[in-house]
Short mmCIF file of C-alpha atoms (C1' of nucleotides) in Angstrom, two decimals:
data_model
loop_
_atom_site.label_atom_id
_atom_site.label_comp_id
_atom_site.label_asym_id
_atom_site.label_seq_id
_atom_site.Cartn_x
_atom_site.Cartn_y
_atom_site.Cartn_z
CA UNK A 157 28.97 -31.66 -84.70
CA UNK A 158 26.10 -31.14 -82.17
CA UNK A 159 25.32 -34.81 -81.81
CA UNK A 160 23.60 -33.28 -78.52
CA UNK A 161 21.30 -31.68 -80.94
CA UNK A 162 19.84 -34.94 -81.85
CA UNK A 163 19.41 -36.61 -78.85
CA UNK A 164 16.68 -36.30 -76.92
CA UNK A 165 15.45 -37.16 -72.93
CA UNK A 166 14.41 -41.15 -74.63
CA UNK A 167 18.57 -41.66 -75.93
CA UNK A 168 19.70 -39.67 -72.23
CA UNK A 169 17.65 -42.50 -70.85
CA UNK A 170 19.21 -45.40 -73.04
CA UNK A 171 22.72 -44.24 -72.47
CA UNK A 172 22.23 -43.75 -68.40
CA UNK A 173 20.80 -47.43 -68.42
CA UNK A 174 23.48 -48.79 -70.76
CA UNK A 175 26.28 -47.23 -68.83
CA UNK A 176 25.57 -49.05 -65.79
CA UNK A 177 24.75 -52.29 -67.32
CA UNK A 178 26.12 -52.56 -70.59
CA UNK A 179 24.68 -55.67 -70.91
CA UNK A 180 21.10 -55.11 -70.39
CA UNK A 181 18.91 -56.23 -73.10
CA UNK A 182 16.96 -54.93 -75.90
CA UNK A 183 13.96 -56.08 -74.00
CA UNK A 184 15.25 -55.12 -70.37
CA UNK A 185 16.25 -51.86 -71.78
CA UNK A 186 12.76 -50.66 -73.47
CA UNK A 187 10.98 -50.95 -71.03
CA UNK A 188 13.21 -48.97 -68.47
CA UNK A 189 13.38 -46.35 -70.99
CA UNK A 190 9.39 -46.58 -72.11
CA UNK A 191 9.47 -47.55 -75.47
CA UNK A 192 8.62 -51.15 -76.91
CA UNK A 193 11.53 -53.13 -78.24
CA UNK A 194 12.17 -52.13 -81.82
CA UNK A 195 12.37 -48.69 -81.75
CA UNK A 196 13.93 -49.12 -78.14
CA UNK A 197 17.12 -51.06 -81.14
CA UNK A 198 16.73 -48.30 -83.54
CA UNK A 199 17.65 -45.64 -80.78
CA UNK A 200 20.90 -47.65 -79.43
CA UNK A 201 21.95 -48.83 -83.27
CA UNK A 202 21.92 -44.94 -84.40
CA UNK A 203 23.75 -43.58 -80.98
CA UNK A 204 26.31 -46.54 -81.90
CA UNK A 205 26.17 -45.47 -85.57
CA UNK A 206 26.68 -41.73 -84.27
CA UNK A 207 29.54 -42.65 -82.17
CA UNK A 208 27.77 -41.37 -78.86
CA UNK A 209 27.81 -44.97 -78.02
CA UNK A 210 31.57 -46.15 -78.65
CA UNK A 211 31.70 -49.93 -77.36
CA UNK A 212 31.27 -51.81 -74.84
CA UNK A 213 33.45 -53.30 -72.06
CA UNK A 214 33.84 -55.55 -68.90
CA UNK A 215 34.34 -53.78 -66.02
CA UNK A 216 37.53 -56.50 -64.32
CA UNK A 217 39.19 -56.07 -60.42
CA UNK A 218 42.59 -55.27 -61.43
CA UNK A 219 43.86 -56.83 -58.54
CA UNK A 220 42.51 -60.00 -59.34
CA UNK A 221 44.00 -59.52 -62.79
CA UNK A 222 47.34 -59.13 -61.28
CA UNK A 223 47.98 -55.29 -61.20
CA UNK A 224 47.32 -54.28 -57.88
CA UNK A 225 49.00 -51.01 -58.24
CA UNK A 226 48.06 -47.84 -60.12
CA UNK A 227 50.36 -44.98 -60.26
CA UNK A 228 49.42 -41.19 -61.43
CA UNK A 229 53.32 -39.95 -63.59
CA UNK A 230 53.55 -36.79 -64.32
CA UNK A 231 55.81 -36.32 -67.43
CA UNK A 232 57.75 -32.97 -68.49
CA UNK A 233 59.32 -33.08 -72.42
CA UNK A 234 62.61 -31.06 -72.27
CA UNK A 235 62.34 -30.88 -76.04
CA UNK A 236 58.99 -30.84 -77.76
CA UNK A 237 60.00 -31.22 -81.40
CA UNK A 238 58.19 -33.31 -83.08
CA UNK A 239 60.35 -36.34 -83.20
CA UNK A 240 60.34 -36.52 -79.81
CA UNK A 241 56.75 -35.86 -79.37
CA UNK A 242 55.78 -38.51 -81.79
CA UNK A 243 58.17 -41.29 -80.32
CA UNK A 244 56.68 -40.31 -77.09
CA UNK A 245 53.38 -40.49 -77.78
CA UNK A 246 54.00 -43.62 -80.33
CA UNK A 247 55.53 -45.82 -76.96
CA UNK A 248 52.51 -44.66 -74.70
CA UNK A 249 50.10 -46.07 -77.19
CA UNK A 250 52.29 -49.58 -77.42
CA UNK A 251 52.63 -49.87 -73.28
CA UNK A 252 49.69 -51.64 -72.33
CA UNK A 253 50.61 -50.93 -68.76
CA UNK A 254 49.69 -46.93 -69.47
CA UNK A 255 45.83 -46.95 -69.68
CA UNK A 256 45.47 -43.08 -70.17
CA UNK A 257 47.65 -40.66 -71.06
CA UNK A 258 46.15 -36.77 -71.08
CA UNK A 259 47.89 -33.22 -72.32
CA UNK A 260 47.90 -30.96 -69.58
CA UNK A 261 47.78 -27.49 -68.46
CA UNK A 262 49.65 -26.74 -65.78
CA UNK A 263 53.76 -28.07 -64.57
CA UNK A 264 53.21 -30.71 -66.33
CA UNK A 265 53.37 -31.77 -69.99
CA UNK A 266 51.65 -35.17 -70.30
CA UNK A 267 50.00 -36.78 -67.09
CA UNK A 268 49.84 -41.04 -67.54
CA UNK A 269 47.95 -43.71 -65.44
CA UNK A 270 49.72 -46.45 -65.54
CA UNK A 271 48.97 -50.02 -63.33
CA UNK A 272 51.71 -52.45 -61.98
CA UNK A 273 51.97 -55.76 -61.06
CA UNK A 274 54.31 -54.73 -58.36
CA UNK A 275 56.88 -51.85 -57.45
CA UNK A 276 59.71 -53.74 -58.98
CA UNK A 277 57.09 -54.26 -62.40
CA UNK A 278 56.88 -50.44 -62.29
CA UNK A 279 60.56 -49.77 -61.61
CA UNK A 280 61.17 -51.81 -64.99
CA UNK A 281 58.63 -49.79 -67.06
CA UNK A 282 60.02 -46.63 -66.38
CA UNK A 283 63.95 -47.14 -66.81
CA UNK A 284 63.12 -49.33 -69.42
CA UNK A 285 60.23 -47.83 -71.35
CA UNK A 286 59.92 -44.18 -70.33
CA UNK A 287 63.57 -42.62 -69.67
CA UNK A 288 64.87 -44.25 -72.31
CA UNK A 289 62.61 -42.08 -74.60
CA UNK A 290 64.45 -38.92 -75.96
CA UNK A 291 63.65 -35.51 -74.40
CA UNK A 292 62.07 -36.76 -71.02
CA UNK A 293 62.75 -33.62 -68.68
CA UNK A 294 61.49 -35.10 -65.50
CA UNK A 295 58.99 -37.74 -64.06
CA UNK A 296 57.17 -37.41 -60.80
CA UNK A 297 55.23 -40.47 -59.72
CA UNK A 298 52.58 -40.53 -57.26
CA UNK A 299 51.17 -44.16 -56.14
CA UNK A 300 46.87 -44.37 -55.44
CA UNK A 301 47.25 -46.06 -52.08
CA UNK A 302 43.37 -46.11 -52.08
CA UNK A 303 40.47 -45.76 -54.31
CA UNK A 304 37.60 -43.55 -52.85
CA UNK A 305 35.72 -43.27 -55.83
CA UNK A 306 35.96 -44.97 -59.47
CA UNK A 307 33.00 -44.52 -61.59
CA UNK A 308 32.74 -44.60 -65.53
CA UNK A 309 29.25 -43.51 -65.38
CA UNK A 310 29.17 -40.30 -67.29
CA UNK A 311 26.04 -38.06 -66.19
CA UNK A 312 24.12 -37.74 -69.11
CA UNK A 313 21.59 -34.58 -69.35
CA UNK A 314 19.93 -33.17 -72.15
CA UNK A 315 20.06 -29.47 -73.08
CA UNK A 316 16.95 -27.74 -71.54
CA UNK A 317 15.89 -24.50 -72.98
CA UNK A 318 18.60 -22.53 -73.69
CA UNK B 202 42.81 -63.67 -51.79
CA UNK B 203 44.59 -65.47 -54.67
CA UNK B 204 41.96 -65.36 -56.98
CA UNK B 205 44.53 -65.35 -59.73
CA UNK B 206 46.02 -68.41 -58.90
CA UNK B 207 42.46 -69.88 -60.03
CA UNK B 208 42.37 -68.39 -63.36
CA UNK B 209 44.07 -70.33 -66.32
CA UNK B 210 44.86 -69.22 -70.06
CA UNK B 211 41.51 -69.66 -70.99
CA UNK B 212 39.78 -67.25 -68.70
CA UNK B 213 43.05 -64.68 -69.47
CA UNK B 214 41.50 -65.01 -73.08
CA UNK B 215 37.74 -64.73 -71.63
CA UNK B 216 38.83 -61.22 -70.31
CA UNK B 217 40.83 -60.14 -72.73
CA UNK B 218 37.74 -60.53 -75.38
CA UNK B 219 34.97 -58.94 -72.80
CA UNK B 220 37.04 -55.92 -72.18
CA UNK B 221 37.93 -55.41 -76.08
CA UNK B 222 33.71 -55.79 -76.49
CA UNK B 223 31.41 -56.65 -73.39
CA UNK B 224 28.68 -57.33 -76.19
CA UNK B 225 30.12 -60.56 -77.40
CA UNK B 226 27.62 -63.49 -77.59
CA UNK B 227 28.44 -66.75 -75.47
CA UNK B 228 28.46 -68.18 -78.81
CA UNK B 229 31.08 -65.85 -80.44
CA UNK B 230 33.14 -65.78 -77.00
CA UNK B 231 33.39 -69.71 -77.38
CA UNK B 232 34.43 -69.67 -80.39
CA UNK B 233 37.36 -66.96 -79.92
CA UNK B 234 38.69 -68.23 -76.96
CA UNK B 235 38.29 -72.26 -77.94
CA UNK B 236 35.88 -73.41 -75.95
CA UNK B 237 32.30 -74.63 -76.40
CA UNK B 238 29.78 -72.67 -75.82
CA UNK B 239 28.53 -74.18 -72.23
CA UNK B 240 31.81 -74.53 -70.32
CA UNK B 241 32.48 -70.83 -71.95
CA UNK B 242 29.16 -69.76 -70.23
CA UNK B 243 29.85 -71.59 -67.05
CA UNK B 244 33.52 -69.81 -67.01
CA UNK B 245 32.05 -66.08 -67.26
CA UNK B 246 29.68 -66.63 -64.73
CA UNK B 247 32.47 -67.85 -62.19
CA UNK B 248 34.57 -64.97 -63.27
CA UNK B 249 31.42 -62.92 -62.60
CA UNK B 250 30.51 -64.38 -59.11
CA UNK B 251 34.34 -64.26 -58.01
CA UNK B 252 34.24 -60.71 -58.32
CA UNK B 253 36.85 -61.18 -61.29
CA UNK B 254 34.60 -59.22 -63.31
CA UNK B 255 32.70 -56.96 -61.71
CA UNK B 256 30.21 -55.72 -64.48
CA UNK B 257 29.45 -54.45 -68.20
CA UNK B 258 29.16 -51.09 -69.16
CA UNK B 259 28.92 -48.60 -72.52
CA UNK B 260 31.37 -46.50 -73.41
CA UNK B 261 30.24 -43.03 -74.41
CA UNK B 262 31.78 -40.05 -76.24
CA UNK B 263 32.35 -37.95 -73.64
CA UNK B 264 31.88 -34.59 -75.74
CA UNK B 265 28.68 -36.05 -77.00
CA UNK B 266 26.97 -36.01 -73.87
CA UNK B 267 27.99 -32.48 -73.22
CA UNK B 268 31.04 -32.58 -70.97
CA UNK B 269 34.23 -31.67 -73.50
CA UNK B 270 35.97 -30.51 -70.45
CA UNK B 271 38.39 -32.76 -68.32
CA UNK B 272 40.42 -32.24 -65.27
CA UNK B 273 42.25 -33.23 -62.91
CA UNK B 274 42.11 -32.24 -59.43
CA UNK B 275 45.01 -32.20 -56.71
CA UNK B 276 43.58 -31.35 -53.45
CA UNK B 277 45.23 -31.26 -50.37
CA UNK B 278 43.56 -31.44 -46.62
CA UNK B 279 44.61 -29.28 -43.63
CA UNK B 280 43.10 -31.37 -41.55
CA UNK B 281 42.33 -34.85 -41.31
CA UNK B 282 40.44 -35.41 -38.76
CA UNK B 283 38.26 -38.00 -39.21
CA UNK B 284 35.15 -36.07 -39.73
CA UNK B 285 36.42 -34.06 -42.49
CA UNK B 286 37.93 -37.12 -43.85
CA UNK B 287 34.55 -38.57 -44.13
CA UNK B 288 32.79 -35.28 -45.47
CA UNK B 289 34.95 -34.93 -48.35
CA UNK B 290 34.57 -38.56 -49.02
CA UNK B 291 30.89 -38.62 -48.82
CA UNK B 292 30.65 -35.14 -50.89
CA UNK B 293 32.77 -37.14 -53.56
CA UNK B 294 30.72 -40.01 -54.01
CA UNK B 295 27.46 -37.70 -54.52
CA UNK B 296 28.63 -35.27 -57.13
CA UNK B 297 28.61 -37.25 -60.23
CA UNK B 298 31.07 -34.73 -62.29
CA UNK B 299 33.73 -36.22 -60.20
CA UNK B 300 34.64 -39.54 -61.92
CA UNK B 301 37.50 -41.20 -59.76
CA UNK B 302 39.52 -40.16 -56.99
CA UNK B 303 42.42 -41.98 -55.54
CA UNK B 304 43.93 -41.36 -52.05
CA UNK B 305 47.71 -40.45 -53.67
CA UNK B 306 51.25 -40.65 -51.62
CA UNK B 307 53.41 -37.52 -52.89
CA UNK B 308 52.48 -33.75 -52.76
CA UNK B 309 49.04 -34.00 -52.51
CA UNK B 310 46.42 -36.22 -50.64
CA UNK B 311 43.87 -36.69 -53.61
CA UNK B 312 43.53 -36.86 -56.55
CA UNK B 313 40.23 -36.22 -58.84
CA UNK B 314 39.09 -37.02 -62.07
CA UNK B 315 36.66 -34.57 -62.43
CA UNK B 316 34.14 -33.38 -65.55
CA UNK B 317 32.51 -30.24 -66.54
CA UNK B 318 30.32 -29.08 -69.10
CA UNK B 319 32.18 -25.71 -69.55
CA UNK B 320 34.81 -23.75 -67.74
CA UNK B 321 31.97 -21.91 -65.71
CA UNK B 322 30.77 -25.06 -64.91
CA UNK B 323 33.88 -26.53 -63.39
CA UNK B 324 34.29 -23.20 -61.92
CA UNK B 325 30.56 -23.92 -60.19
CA UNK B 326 31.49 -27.00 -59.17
CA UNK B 327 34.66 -26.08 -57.55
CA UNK B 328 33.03 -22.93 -55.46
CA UNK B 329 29.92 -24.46 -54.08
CA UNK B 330 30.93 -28.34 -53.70
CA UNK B 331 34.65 -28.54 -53.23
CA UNK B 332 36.03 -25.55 -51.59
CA UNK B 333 33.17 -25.53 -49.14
CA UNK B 334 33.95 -28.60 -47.70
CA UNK B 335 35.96 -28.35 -44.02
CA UNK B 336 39.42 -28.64 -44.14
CA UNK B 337 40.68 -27.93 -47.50
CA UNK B 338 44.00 -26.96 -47.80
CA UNK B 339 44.51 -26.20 -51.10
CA UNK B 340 43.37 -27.47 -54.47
CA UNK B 341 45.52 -27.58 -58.07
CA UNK B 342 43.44 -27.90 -60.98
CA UNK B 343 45.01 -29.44 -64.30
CA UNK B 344 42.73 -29.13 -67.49
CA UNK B 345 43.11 -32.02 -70.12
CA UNK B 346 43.43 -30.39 -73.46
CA UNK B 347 44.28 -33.35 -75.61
CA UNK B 348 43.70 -37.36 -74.92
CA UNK B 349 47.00 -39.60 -76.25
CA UNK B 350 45.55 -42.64 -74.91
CA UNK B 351 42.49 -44.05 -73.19
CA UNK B 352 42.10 -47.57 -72.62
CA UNK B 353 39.78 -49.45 -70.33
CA UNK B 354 41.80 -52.50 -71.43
CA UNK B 355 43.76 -54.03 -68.42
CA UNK B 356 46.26 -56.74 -69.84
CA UNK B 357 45.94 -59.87 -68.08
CA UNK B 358 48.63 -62.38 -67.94
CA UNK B 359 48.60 -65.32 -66.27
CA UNK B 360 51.44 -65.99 -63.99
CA UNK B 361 53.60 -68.71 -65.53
CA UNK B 362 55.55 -70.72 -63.73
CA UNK B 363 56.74 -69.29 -60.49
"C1'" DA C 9 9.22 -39.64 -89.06
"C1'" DT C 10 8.70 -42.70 -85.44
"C1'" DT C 11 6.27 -46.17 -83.06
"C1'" DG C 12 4.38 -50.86 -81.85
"C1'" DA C 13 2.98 -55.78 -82.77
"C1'" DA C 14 3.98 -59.90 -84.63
"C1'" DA C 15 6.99 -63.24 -86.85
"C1'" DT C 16 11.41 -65.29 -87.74
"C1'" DA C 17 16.18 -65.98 -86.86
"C1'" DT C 18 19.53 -66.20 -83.44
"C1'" DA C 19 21.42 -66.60 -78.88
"C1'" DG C 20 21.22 -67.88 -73.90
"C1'" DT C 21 20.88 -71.47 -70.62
"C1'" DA C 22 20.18 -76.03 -68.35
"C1'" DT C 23 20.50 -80.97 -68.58
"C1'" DC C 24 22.74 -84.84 -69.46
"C1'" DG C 25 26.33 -87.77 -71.52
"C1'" DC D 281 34.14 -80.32 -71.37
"C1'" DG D 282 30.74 -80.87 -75.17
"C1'" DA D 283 26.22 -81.87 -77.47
"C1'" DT D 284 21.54 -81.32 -77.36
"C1'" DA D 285 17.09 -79.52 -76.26
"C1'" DC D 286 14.49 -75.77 -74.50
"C1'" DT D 287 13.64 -70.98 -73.52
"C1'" DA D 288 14.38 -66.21 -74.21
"C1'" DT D 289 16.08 -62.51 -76.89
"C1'" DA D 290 17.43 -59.97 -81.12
"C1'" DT D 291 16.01 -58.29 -85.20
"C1'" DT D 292 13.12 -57.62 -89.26
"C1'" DT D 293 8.86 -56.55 -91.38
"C1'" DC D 294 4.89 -54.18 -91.77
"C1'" DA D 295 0.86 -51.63 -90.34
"C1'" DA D 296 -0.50 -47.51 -87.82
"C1'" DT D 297 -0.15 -43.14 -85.74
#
DNA sequence: ATTGAAATATAGTATCG
DNA sequence: CGATACTATATTTCAAT
């Protein structure tokens, strides 16, 4: 589905704005991108509608929210039959403590971000949540001791030409 | 700064409902989290000026926009001197394909969220923007090929008791 | 097919109790 | 904190390009 297709340098515009400030308004918005308010709605309702445009959140400190530490695990399956891929993947999506989890290329099987309230909270998690979970091979966890860059601003450009 | 210590149940529930949708009306947020609507509005905006929540954004489909390709990025420096330090820092902030990057402890010194439009692309971006920069040691590259989870959801819990 | 202007419904915000 | 009053915005409708 080339939703691409569809969108044009206007919607680029709209979904740069609404990235970094989600809560702009209709009014605020239209006239950053150049159009006058309704059609400025019509745009952002469709690229909701299309699913280019999945939600909206609040962007929160995580230290003030208690979970000062984030941790990168890298996770190796001994076994990848289906059972255990499924339990696996069915405990990462319950753990509210594991924000992403990715399929990877490379040593590892399944690479996890996971925050912390402390080392001890983290300790818990994994001898209580992730080695207990049949066919774990081996976990490597590296701690962020410093953010240098966090952005969820995804460039947005349209297809020229080609 | 214990800025937790200042937050009670109702502002846990204030979070909670602007991270699951940073579009909710003051009206709507009162409601769910049993307030009315004034002393609602007066609690985001302290949660806003303490830094608590730090600001709205859209979430877009990722393939949508033309980048299907994630990766992350191990990269280790042979040299930290501070001038290289602050080169690769600086280069990392500009280039907006590279989403976050944490300082890690383990095997390698950073670690990059990075997007690409296509495998040439990535390849691009690697060649002229990361391995030129001084004092690169070496640089691992891990290529997402499935997403189990992705939440921007951090759970907030207020400390009870203790 | 998409825009823009105007009108109505709804929400945001400040004041005061 | 809650109710009210006031202002601003969202959203629909419709005419025009």
């Amino acid at each position: 589905m080339p939703i691409l297709a569809l969108m044009d340098a206007i919607d680029a515009r709209i979904i740069r704005a609404l990235q970094r400030d989600g809560r702009l308004t209709n009014l605020e918005l239209a006239e950053e991108v150049g159009l006058s308010p309704s059609p400025c709605l019509r745009r952002v309702r469709n690229l909701e509608a299309a699913g280019v445009i999945q939600g909206y959140t609040a962007l929160v400190d995580q230290k003030a929210c208690g979970y000062p530490i984030t941790c990168l695990v890298r996770i190796r399956l001994a076994n990848h039959s289906q059972e255990n891929v499924q339990a696996f993947e069915k405990k990462i999506a319950e753990t509210e403590a594991i924000l992403d989890c990715y399929l990877m290329t490379g040593g590892a099987d399944y690479e996890l971000r996971i925050v912390a309230r402390s080392l001890d909270d983290y300790e818990q998690l994994v001898r209580h949540t992730i080695q207990k979970l049949p066919g774990i091979a081996s976990i490597e966890t590296s701690f962020a001791y410093g953010v240098v860059k966090k952005s969820r601003i995804l460039p947005v450009r349209v297809e020229k030409g080609a």
